[in-house]
Coordinates of C-alpha atoms and ligand atoms in Angstrom, one line a residue:
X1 CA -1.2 6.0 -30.6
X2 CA -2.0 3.0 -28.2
X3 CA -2.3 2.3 -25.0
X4 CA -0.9 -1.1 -25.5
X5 CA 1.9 -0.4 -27.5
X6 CA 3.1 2.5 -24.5
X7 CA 2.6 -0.1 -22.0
X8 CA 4.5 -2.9 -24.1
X9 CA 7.7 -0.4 -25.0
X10 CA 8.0 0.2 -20.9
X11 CA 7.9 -3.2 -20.6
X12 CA 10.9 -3.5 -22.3
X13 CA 12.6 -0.6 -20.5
X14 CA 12.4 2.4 -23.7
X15 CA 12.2 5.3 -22.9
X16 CA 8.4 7.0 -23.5
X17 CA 8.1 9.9 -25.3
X18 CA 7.0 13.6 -23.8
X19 CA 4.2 12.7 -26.8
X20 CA 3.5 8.9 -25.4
X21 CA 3.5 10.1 -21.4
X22 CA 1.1 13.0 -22.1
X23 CA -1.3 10.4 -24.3
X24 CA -1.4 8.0 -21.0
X25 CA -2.3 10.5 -19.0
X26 CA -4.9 12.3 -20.5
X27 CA -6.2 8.7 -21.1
X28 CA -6.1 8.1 -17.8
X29 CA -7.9 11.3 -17.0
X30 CA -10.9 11.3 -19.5
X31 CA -11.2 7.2 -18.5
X32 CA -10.6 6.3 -22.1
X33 CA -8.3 3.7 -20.5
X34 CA -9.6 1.3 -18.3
X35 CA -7.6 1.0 -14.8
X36 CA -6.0 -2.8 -16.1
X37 CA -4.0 -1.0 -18.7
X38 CA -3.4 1.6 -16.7
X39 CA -1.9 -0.9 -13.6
X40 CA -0.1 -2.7 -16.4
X41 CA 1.1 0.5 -17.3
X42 CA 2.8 0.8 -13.3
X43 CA 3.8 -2.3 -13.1
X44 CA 6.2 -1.5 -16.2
X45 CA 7.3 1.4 -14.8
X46 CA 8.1 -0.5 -11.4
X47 CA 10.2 -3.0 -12.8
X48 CA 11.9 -1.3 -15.8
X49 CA 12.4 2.4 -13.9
X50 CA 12.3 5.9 -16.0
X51 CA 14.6 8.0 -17.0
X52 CA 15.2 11.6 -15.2
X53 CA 13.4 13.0 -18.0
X54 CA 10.7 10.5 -18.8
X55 CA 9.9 11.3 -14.7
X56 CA 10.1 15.1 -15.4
X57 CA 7.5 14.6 -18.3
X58 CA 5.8 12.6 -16.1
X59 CA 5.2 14.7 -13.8
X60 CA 4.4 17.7 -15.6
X61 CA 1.5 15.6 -17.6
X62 CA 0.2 14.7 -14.3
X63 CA 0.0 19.0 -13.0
X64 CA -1.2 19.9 -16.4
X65 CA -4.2 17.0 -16.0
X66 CA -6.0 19.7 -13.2
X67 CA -5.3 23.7 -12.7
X68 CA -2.5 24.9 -11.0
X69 CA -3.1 27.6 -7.8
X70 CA -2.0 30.9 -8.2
X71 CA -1.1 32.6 -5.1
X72 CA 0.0 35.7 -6.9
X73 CA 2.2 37.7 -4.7
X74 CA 1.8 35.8 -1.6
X75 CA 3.4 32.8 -3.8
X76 CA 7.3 33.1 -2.6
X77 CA 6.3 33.1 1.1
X78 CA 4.2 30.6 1.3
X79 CA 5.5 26.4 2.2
X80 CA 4.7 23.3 1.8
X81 CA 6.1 20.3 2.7
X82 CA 5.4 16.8 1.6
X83 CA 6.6 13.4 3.4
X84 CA 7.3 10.1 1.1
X85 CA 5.1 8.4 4.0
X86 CA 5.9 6.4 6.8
X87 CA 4.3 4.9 9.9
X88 CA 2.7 6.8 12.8
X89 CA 4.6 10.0 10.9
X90 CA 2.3 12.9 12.3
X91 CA 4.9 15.4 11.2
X92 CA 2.5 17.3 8.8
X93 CA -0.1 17.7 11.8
X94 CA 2.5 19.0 14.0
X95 CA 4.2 21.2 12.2
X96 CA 1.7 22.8 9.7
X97 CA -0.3 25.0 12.6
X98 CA 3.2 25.6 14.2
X99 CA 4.4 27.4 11.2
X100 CA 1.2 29.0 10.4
X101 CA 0.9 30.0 14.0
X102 CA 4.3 31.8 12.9
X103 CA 3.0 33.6 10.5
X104 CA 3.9 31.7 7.4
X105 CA 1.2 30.5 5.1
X106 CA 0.8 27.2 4.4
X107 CA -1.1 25.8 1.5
X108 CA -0.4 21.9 1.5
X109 CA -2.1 18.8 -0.9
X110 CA -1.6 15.6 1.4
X111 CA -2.9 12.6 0.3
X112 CA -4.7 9.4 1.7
X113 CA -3.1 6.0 3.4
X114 CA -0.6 4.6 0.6
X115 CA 0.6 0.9 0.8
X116 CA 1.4 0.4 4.5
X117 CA 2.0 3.8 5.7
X118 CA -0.9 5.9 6.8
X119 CA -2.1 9.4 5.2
X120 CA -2.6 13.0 6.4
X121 CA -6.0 12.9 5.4
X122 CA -7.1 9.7 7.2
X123 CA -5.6 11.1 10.1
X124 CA -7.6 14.8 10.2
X125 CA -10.5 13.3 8.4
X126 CA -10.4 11.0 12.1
X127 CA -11.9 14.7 13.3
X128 CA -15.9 14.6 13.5
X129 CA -16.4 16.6 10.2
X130 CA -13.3 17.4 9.1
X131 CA -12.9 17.6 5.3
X132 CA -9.9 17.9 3.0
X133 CA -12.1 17.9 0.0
X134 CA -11.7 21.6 -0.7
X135 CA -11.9 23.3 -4.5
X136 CA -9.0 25.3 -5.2
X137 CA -11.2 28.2 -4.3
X138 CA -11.7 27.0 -1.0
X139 CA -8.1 26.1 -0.5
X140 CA -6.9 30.2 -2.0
X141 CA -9.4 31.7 0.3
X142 CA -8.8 29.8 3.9
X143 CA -5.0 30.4 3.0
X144 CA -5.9 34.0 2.7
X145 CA -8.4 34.0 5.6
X146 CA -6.5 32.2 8.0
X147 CA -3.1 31.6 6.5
X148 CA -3.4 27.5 6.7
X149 CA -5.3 25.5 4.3
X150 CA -4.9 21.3 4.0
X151 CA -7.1 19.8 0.8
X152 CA -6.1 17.2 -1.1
X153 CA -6.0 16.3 -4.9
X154 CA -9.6 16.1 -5.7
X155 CA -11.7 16.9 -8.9
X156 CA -9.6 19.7 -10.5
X157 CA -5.8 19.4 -8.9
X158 CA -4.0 17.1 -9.9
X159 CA -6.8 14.5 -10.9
X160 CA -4.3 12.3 -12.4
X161 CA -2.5 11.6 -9.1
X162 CA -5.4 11.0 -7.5
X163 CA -6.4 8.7 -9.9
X164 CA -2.4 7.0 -9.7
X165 CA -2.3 6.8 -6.7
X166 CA -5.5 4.6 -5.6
X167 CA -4.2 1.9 -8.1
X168 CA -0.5 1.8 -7.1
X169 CA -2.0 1.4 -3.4
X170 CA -3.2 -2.1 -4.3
X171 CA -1.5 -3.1 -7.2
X172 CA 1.7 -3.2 -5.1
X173 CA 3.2 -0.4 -7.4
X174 CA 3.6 2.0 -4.4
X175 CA 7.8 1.9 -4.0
X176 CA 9.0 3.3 -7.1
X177 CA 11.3 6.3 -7.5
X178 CA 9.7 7.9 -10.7
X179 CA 6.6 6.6 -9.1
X180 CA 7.3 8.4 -5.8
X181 CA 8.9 11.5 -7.4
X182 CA 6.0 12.5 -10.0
X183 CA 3.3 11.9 -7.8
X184 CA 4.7 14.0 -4.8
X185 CA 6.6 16.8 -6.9
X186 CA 2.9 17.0 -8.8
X187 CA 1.3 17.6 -6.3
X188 CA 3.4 20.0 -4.5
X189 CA 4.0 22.3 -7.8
X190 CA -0.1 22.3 -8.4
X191 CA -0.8 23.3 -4.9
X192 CA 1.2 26.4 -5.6
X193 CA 4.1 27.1 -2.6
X194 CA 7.1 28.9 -3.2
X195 CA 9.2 27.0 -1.0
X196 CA 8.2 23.1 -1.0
X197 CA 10.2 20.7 1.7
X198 CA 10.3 17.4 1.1
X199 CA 10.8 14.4 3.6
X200 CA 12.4 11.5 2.1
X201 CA 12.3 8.4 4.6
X202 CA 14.2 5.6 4.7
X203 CA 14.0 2.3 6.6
X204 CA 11.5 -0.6 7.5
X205 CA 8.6 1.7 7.7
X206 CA 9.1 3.6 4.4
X207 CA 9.4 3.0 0.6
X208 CA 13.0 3.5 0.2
X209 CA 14.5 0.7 2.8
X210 CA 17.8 2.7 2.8
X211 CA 19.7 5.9 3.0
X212 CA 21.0 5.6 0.0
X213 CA 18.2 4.8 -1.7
X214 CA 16.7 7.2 -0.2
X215 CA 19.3 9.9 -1.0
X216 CA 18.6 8.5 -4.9
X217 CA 14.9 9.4 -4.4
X218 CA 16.3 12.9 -2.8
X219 CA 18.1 13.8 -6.0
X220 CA 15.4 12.7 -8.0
X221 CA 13.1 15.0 -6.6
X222 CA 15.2 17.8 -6.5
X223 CA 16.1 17.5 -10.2
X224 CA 12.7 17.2 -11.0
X225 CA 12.0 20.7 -9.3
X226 CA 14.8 21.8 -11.1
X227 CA 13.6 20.8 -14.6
X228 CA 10.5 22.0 -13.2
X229 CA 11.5 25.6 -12.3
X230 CA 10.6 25.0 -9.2
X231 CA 13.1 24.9 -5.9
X232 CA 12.6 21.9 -3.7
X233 CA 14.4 21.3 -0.4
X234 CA 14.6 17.6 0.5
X235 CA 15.4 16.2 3.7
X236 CA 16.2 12.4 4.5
X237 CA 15.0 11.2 7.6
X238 CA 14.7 7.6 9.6
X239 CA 11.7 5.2 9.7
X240 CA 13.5 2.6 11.0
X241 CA 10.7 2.7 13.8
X242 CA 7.6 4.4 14.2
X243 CA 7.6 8.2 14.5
X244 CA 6.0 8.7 17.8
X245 CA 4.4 6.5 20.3
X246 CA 0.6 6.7 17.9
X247 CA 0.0 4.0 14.9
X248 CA -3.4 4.7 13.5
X249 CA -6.0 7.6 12.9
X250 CA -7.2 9.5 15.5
X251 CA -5.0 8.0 18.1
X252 CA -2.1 10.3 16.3
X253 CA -4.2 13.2 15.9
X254 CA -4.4 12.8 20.0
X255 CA -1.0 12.4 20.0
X256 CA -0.3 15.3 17.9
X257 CA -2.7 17.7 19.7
X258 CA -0.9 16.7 22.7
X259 CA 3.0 18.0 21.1
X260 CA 1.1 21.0 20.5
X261 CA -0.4 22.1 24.3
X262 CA 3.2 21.5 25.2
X263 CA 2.6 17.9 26.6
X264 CA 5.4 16.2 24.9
X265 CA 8.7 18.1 24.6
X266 CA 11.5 15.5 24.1
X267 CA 11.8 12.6 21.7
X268 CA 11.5 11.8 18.0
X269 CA 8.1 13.5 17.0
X270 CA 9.6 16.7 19.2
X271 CA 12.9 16.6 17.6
X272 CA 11.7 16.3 14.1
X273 CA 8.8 18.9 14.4
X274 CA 11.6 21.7 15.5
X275 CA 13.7 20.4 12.7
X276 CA 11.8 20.7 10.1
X277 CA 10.1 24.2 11.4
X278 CA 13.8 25.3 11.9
X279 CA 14.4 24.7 8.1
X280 CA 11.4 26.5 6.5
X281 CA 11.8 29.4 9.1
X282 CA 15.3 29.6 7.6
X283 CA 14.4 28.8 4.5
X284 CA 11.6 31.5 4.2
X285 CA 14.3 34.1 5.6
X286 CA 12.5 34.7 8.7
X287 CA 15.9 33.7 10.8
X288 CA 19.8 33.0 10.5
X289 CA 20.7 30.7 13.0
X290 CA 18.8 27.9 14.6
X291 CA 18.8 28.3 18.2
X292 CA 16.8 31.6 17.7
X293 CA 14.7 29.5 15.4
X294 CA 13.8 26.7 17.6
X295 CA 13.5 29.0 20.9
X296 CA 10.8 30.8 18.8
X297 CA 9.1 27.4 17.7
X298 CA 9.0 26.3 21.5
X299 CA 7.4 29.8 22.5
X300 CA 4.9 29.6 19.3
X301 CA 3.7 25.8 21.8
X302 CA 4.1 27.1 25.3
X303 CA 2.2 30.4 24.6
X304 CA -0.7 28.4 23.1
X305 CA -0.6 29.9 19.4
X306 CA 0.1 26.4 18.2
X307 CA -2.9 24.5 19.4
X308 CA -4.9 27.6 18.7
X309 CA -4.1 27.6 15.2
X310 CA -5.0 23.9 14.9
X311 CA -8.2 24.6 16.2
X312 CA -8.8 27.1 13.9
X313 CA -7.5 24.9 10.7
X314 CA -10.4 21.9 12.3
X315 CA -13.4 24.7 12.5
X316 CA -12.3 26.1 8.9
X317 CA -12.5 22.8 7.8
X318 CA -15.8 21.8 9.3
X319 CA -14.4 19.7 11.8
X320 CA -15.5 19.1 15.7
X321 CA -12.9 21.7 17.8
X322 CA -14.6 19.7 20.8
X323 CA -11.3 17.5 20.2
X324 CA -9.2 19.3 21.6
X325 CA -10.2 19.3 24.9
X326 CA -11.6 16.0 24.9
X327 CA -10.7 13.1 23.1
X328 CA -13.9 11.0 23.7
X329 CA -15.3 12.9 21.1
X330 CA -13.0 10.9 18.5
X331 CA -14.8 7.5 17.7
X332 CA -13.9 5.4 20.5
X333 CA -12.4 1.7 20.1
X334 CA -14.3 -1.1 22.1
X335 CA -11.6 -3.1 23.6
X336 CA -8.4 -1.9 24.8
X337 CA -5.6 -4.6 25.2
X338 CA -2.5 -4.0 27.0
X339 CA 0.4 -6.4 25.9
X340 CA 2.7 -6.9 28.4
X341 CA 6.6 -7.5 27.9
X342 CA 7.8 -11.1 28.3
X343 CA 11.4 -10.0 28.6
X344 CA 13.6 -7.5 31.0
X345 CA 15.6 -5.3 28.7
X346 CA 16.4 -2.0 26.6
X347 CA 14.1 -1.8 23.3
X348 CA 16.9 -2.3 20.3
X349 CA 14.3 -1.7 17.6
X350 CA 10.6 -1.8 16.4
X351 CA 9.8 -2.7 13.3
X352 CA 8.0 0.1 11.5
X353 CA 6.4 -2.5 8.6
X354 CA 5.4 -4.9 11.4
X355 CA 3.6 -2.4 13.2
X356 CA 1.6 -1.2 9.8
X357 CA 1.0 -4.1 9.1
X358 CA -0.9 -4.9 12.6
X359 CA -2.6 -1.8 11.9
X360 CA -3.6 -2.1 8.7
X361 CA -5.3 -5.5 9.7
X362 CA -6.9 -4.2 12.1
X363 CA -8.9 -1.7 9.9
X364 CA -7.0 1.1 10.2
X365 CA -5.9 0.7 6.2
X366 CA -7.0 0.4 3.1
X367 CA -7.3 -3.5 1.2
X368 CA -8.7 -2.1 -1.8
X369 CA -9.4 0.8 -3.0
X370 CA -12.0 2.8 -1.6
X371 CA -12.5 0.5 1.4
X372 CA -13.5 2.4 4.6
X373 CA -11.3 3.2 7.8
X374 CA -12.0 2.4 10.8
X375 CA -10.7 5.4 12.6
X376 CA -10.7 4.7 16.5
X377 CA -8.1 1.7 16.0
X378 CA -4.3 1.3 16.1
X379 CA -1.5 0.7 18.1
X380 CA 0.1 2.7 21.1
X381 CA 3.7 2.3 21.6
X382 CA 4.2 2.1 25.6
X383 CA 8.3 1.3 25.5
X384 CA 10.4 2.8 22.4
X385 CA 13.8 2.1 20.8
X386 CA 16.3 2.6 23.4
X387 CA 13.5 2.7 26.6
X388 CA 14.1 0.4 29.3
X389 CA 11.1 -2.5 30.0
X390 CA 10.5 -4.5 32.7
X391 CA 9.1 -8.5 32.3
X392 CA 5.3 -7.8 32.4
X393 CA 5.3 -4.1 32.5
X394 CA 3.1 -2.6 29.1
X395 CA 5.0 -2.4 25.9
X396 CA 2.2 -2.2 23.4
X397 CA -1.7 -1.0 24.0
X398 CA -4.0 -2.3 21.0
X399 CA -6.9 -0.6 20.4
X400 CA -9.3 -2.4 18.4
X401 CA -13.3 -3.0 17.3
X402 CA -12.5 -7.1 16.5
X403 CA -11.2 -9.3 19.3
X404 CA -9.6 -11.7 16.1
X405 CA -8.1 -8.7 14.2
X406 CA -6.5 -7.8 17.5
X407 CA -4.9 -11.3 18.0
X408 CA -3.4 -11.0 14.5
X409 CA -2.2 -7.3 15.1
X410 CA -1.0 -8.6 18.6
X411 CA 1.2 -11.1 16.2
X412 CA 2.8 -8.6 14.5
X413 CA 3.5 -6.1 16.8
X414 CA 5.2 -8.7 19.2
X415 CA 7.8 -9.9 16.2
X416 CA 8.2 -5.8 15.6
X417 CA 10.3 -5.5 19.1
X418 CA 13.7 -6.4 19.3
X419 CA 15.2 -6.6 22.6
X420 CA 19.0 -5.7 23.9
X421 CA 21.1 -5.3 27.3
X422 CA 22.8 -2.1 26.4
X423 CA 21.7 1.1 25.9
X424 CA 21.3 1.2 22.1
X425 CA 22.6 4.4 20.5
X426 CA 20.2 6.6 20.0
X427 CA 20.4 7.9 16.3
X428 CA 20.2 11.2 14.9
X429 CA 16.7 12.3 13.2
X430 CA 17.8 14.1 10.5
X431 CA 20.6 11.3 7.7
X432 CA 20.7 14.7 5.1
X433 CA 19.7 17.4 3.9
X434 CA 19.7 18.2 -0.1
X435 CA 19.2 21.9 -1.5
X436 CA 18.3 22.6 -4.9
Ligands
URA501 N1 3.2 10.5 -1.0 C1 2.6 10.7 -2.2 O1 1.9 11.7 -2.3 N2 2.8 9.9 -3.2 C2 3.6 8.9 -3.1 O2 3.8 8.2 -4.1 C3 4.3 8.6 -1.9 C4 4.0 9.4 -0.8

C-alpha cells in the first residue's frame, strides 16, 4: 500500500478501506509518513467528506493507535463529557468538579486550543503548575483517589489524535464532520467512561455554523458510538456568542472559579452548567426529575463542595491552589483597556468568531503548531446579548501584554457587537438533545 495512492482515492471522494484507514494511521503513528501527506491526506477528507463507516473505521484506527483505560467495575458510573469547542466555553471547568463534588467520577481527555476556539487545557494549564500530561496510570489512580482526573491525549492514548489534531489546527482542516466526530468519539471511548455527553455547538463561534449542521454532526457521533458499542448522549447547544463574560486563558479559569463560590448564579455559563449536570445526574440514575436535580447542583456550590473539589483536582494536578483565593497569582496582563460604547442601546449580538479572533491575535492562540500562549490575555465581555449599554459606559475590557495587538483585537471586538432598540429575545441554551 501507499500513502499516495490513499490520499489520491479521497481526493476523488472513494470510499477507503478498514485496510487503507488503518495503514494511514499507523503511518501516521510510527512517522513513516511525513506530516505533508498526512495534511494532504485532511484536506481530502475536508473537501470530499467520509462515509458513516469510513468515520467509524476511522475512529477506531485512531483508539487502537494508544491503550484504552480500563476502569473495570467503576466503568458504568463514571462520565465524561466532550464539547466540539467554542469561544470562552468554560463548561468543562465548571461542571467537572460539580459532578465530582456529587460523587460521580469523572475521568475526561480534553484537548488543546483548536482553530479559533480555545482548549480545556490551555485554560487549566493557565494554573501555576498545573499539568494535564498524566499517563494512564496517573489518570486510573487520581480517578480512584479523588474521583476527578483531566489529562489529555499524550504518549500512549490516543497518540494519533494528538498527532491529527495539531495539523488540522493550521492546516485549516479543523470543521469537518468525520474530522470532528473521530477525533472527539476517539478520544472519549480511549479515556474509558461509561456514559460520555457530548456538546455539539452551533453558530459563529463554533465549527458547525448551524443547527442543522450541527444536528448532522449529533447523529454522526452518536452512530459512531453506536457502531462503536459505546452509548453517547449528544446535546446541541448555541455559540452564537461567547459563553460567558471570559475570552482567553486564565481570565476564564477566574471566571469559572467565580460560578463555583456561588458568585455568578444567573445567565448562560449558570444555565448551561446546571443543564448539563442535570443530564448526567439523570443519566447516571442518581435522579428522576430535574428540579431535584438542579436544587442538588445549586446546594453542591452554595455549600462549598464545588470549589473544594476544584481545588483539590489543581493540587492533584500540581497546580498553585493559591488561585483560588487570589487571582494575582495567575500571570498578570500589563495593560488593561477599557473600550467604551459609542452607542445607547440593547446588545443584539456578539460575534463569537470576531471575539476569537481578537483573542487569538492577541496571543492567547495558537498560529502554528506548538507556538506558546500567552496566558494572562483575552477579552472581558462588560455588556452581553440582550444587556442594556449606555454611550461611553464599558462594553469590552482588553487585557493585553502588546499595546499594537490590542489595537487589532480592539478592531475585532468592536465589529463583534451588534446593537438594537428592543429587548432582543433571549434564546434558549439548550437547541436538542440526541440519545443513543
Ligand atoms: N474537540 C476535539 O477534541 N476535536 C475536534 O476535532 C473538535 C473539538
Amino acid at each position: 500500500m501507499r500513502i499516495v495512492d490513499i490520499i489520491d482515492k479521497k481526493k476523488k471522494g472513494m470510499e477507503l478501506t478498514k485496510e487503507e484507514i488503518d495503514y494511514f494511521i499507523s503511518s501516521l503513528v510510527n512517522r513513516s509518513m511525513p506530516d505533508y501527506q498526512a495534511s494532504a491526506w485532511l484536506m481530502a477528507v475536508w473537501f470530499k467528506g467520509m462515509t458513516e463507516d469510513e468515520t467509524a473505521c476511522l475512529t477506531e484506527a485512531m483508539i487502537n493507535s494508544g491503550e484504552r483505560i480500563d476502569f473495570g467495575e467503576l466503568t458504568n458510573r463514571i462520565v465524561d463529557k466532550h464539547s466540539t469547542g467554542g469561544v470562552g466555553d468554560k463548561v468543562t471547568i465548571t461542571l467537572i468538579p460539580l459532578l465530582a463534588a456529587a460523587g460521580i467520577p469523572i475521568a475526561k481527555l480534553s484537548g488543546k486550543g483548536l482553530g479559533h476556539t480555545g482548549g480545556t487545557i490551555d485554560k487549566l494549564e493557565s494554573i501555576p503548575g498545573f499539568s494535564c500530561a498524566l499517563t494512564t496510570e496517573d489518570l486510573k489512580k487520581q480517578v480512584k483517589e479523588i474521583g476527578v482526573a483531566i489529562g489529555q491525549q499524550t504518549g500512549n492514548l490516543t497518540p494519533a489524535d494528538g498527532m491529527l489534531y495539531a495539523l488540522r489546527d493550521v492546516t485549516a482542516t479543523v470543521d469537518s464532520l468525520p474530522l470532528i466526530c473521530s477525533s472527539v468519539v476517539s478520544k472519549k471511548i480511549a479515556a474509558g467512561a461509561g456514559n460520555i455527553i457530548l456538546d455539539v455547538k452551533y453558530g459563529s463561534g463554533a465549527f458547525m455554523k448551524t443547527p442543522q449542521d450541527a444536528i448532522k454532526l449529533a447523529e454522526l457521533m452518536v452512530n459512531t458510538g453506536k457502531k462503536l458499542s459505546k452509548p453517547i448522549t449528544a446535546v446541541v447547544t448555541s455559540m452564537e456568542e461567547p459563553l460567558g463574560r471570559a475570552v482567553g486563558n486564565s481570565i476564564e479559569v477566574i471566571e469559572s472559579i467565580d460560578f463555583l463560590k456561588g458568585n455568578i448564579v444567573t445567565g448562560d455559563i449558570a444555565e448551561l452548567t446546571y443543564d448539563f449536570a442535570k443530564v448526567a445526574l439523570m443519566l447516571t440514575g442518581r435522579f428522576l426529575d430535574e428540579q431535584t436535580a438542579e436544587d442538588y447542583v445549586k446546594e453542591l456550590i452554595h455549600s462549598g463542595k464545588a470549589i473544594d473539589k476544584f481545588k483539590e483536582l489543581i493540587i492533584a494536578q500540581g497546580g498553585n491552589p493559591e488561585v483560588i483565593e487570589d487571582y494575582n497569582k495567575f500571570d498578570q496582563p500589563q495593560f488593561t483597556i477599557e473600550v467604551k460604547s459609542k452607542t445607547s442601546g440593547y446588545v443584539k449580538k456578539i460575534d463569537a468568531y470576531k471575539v476569537a479572533y481578537g483573542c487569538k491575535l492577541l496571543g492567547a492562540g495558537r498560529e502554528k503548531k506548538g507556538d506558546p500562549i500567552d496566558y494572562g490575555v483575552g477579552v472581558f465581555l462588560n455588556k452581553k446579548t440582550g444587556e442594556f449599554v449606555n454611550s461611553g459606559e464599558t462594553l469590552y475590557t482588553i487585557y493585553a501584554n502588546d499595546s499594537t495587538k490590542a489595537d487589532l483585537c480592539k478592531e475585532y471586538c468592536t465589529q463583534a457587537y451588534k446593537f438594537c432598540e428592543e429587548k432582543p429575545e433571549k434564546l434558549k441554551p439548550i437547541y436538542a438533545i440526541i440519545k443513543p
